[in-house]
Amino acid sequence: GVLLMTQEPDGSGLVDLSCGQLHCAVLDSEGSSITWGGPYYVLAEQEGVVFTDIDAGYYHTCGVTDAGSLQCWGYDTHGQVTPPEGESYTTVSCGGTHCCALDIDGRTHCWGADHAGQSTPPESAFETLSAGDSHTCGQTEDGLLECWGNDAHGQCSVPVSD
């Protein structure tokens, strides 16, 4: 059946929404995260942690805390819920079984599955990232798009304008 959610989970304003394969995650205006769906990759709420960004992969979710660290939870088949430590991060994007995050200097850090090179980013500094199933794309500080990973359907072949 179809279920339509028509109210906010906790009454606070929602500022971010991301859905994975069978679950969704929201971030409210106070930095609280709520995930739902199932069955084994959902943690209803990360108690006491304030997030500034959140993103859902297939069966996992990652967030950037207000301290700049990464926290991930869910089903861990390829290390996708074990993010790197020691940097301060600004944003995270999760794909099928991998994630990539930008540190405060625009460097990309990826973890999880790398069978198609999706967790092996180029050396460029990026302003934004978006991870797909087994590929990732980023926009450089110069506005250029670069993609890496699986290109079986042209998803990493950025069109060139004349």
Tab-separated table of C-alpha atoms in Angstrom:
chain	number	residue	atom	x	y	z
A	1	GLY	CA	0.000	0.000	0.000
A	2	VAL	CA	0.875	3.649	-0.201
A	3	LEU	CA	1.492	5.685	2.928
A	4	LEU	CA	1.540	9.453	2.744
A	5	MET	CA	3.384	11.237	5.530
A	6	THR	CA	1.705	14.580	6.019
A	7	GLN	CA	3.327	15.876	9.189
A	8	GLU	CA	6.784	16.652	10.417
A	9	PRO	CA	8.244	13.895	12.620
A	10	ASP	CA	8.939	16.110	15.641
A	11	GLY	CA	7.317	19.451	14.874
A	12	SER	CA	10.559	21.302	14.082
A	13	GLY	CA	11.144	22.719	10.635
A	14	LEU	CA	12.825	20.267	8.278
A	15	VAL	CA	15.921	21.551	6.490
A	16	ASP	CA	17.219	18.452	4.701
A	17	LEU	CA	15.708	15.245	3.341
A	18	SER	CA	17.427	12.252	1.774
A	19	CYS	CA	16.096	8.816	0.860
A	20	GLY	CA	18.034	5.617	0.270
A	21	GLN	CA	16.868	2.290	-1.142
A	22	LEU	CA	14.289	1.508	1.572
A	23	HIS	CA	14.667	4.312	4.132
A	24	CYS	CA	14.627	8.078	4.519
A	25	ALA	CA	16.423	10.559	6.741
A	26	VAL	CA	15.555	14.108	7.719
A	27	LEU	CA	17.449	16.857	9.461
A	28	ASP	CA	15.451	19.434	11.401
A	29	SER	CA	16.270	23.090	12.023
A	30	GLU	CA	17.849	22.220	15.383
A	31	GLY	CA	20.266	19.715	13.791
A	32	SER	CA	18.476	16.569	14.980
A	33	SER	CA	18.321	13.627	12.592
A	34	ILE	CA	15.532	11.112	12.258
A	35	THR	CA	15.656	8.063	9.993
A	36	TRP	CA	12.892	5.598	9.270
A	37	GLY	CA	12.236	2.597	7.076
A	38	GLY	CA	13.752	-0.747	7.570
A	39	PRO	CA	14.512	-3.234	8.556
A	40	TYR	CA	18.155	-3.233	9.727
A	41	TYR	CA	19.710	0.061	8.756
A	42	VAL	CA	17.628	2.505	10.694
A	43	LEU	CA	18.516	4.248	13.896
A	44	ALA	CA	15.469	6.308	14.767
A	45	GLU	CA	17.444	9.209	16.171
A	46	GLN	CA	21.068	10.043	16.950
A	47	GLU	CA	20.573	11.219	20.541
A	48	GLY	CA	22.432	14.370	21.553
A	49	VAL	CA	24.237	14.826	18.219
A	50	VAL	CA	23.717	18.012	16.221
A	51	PHE	CA	24.123	17.614	12.446
A	52	THR	CA	24.649	20.235	9.760
A	53	ASP	CA	24.266	17.869	6.777
A	54	ILE	CA	22.812	14.401	6.222
A	55	ASP	CA	22.593	11.992	3.293
A	56	ALA	CA	21.248	8.485	2.739
A	57	GLY	CA	22.848	5.715	0.691
A	58	TYR	CA	21.199	2.421	-0.203
A	59	TYR	CA	21.028	1.006	3.315
A	60	HIS	CA	23.043	3.516	5.331
A	61	THR	CA	23.041	7.172	6.346
A	62	CYS	CA	25.863	9.594	7.132
A	63	GLY	CA	25.871	13.049	8.653
A	64	VAL	CA	28.277	15.887	9.337
A	65	THR	CA	28.139	16.990	12.986
A	66	ASP	CA	28.299	20.587	14.127
A	67	ALA	CA	31.886	19.830	15.212
A	68	GLY	CA	32.767	18.866	11.617
A	69	SER	CA	33.118	15.124	12.216
A	70	LEU	CA	31.317	12.387	10.302
A	71	GLN	CA	28.922	9.855	11.784
A	72	CYS	CA	27.388	7.001	9.802
A	73	TRP	CA	24.941	4.246	10.688
A	74	GLY	CA	23.106	1.416	8.979
A	75	TYR	CA	24.008	-1.723	7.074
A	76	ASP	CA	27.779	-1.981	6.574
A	77	THR	CA	28.663	-4.267	3.653
A	78	HIS	CA	31.704	-2.383	2.298
A	79	GLY	CA	32.856	-0.095	5.095
A	80	GLN	CA	30.384	2.629	4.138
A	81	VAL	CA	29.482	3.307	7.789
A	82	THR	CA	33.145	3.692	8.810
A	83	PRO	CA	34.054	7.239	7.722
A	84	PRO	CA	37.540	8.732	7.872
A	85	GLU	CA	38.557	10.669	10.970
A	86	GLY	CA	40.903	13.545	11.658
A	87	GLU	CA	39.515	16.196	9.308
A	88	SER	CA	36.776	18.783	9.633
A	89	TYR	CA	34.011	18.215	7.073
A	90	THR	CA	31.356	20.454	5.554
A	91	THR	CA	29.159	18.109	3.493
A	92	VAL	CA	28.594	14.413	2.764
A	93	SER	CA	27.006	12.513	-0.112
A	94	CYS	CA	26.249	8.786	-0.052
A	95	GLY	CA	25.862	6.462	-3.016
A	96	GLY	CA	24.981	2.797	-3.174
A	97	THR	CA	27.652	1.426	-0.844
A	98	HIS	CA	30.081	4.334	-0.675
A	99	CYS	CA	30.162	7.933	0.544
A	100	CYS	CA	32.250	11.010	-0.164
A	101	ALA	CA	32.660	14.113	1.979
A	102	LEU	CA	34.306	17.490	1.522
A	103	ASP	CA	36.664	18.783	4.174
A	104	ILE	CA	36.936	22.489	4.979
A	105	ASP	CA	39.671	22.878	2.334
A	106	GLY	CA	37.504	21.378	-0.438
A	107	ARG	CA	39.402	18.079	-0.511
A	108	THR	CA	37.342	14.983	-1.178
A	109	HIS	CA	37.469	11.953	1.113
A	110	CYS	CA	35.618	8.800	0.056
A	111	TRP	CA	35.103	5.435	1.761
A	112	GLY	CA	33.186	2.224	1.242
A	113	ALA	CA	32.979	0.205	-1.962
A	114	ASP	CA	35.546	1.068	-4.637
A	115	HIS	CA	35.012	-1.684	-7.237
A	116	ALA	CA	34.442	0.909	-9.971
A	117	GLY	CA	36.720	3.636	-8.625
A	118	GLN	CA	33.834	5.511	-6.990
A	119	SER	CA	35.847	5.983	-3.795
A	120	THR	CA	39.004	7.140	-5.599
A	121	PRO	CA	38.420	10.853	-6.238
A	122	PRO	CA	40.592	13.107	-8.380
A	123	GLU	CA	42.897	15.621	-6.689
A	124	SER	CA	40.673	18.604	-7.562
A	125	ALA	CA	39.168	20.862	-4.900
A	126	PHE	CA	35.378	20.720	-5.030
A	127	GLU	CA	32.572	22.945	-3.793
A	128	THR	CA	29.797	20.352	-4.117
A	129	LEU	CA	29.528	16.575	-4.446
A	130	SER	CA	26.832	14.117	-5.416
A	131	ALA	CA	27.292	10.339	-5.143
A	132	GLY	CA	25.316	7.900	-7.277
A	133	ASP	CA	25.110	4.123	-7.171
A	134	SER	CA	28.763	3.476	-8.060
A	135	HIS	CA	29.947	6.871	-9.254
A	136	THR	CA	30.399	10.372	-7.855
A	137	CYS	CA	30.478	13.828	-9.422
A	138	GLY	CA	31.767	17.095	-8.057
A	139	GLN	CA	31.771	20.728	-9.079
A	140	THR	CA	35.165	22.404	-8.825
A	141	GLU	CA	35.763	25.907	-7.520
A	142	ASP	CA	36.038	26.971	-11.202
A	143	GLY	CA	32.562	25.594	-11.954
A	144	LEU	CA	33.782	22.550	-13.858
A	145	LEU	CA	32.194	19.133	-13.357
A	146	GLU	CA	34.317	16.057	-12.754
A	147	CYS	CA	32.989	12.525	-12.286
A	148	TRP	CA	34.628	9.239	-11.302
A	149	GLY	CA	33.583	5.636	-10.914
A	150	ASN	CA	31.336	3.450	-13.051
A	151	ASP	CA	30.701	4.963	-16.503
A	152	ALA	CA	28.775	2.002	-17.985
A	153	HIS	CA	25.824	4.226	-18.890
A	154	GLY	CA	27.717	7.476	-19.494
A	155	GLN	CA	27.101	8.759	-15.954
A	156	CYS	CA	30.720	9.919	-15.659
A	157	SER	CA	30.927	11.326	-19.192
A	158	VAL	CA	30.081	14.985	-18.570
A	159	PRO	CA	28.737	16.601	-21.763
A	160	VAL	CA	30.967	19.318	-23.203
A	161	SER	CA	29.320	22.484	-24.493
A	162	ASP	CA	30.609	24.187	-27.635
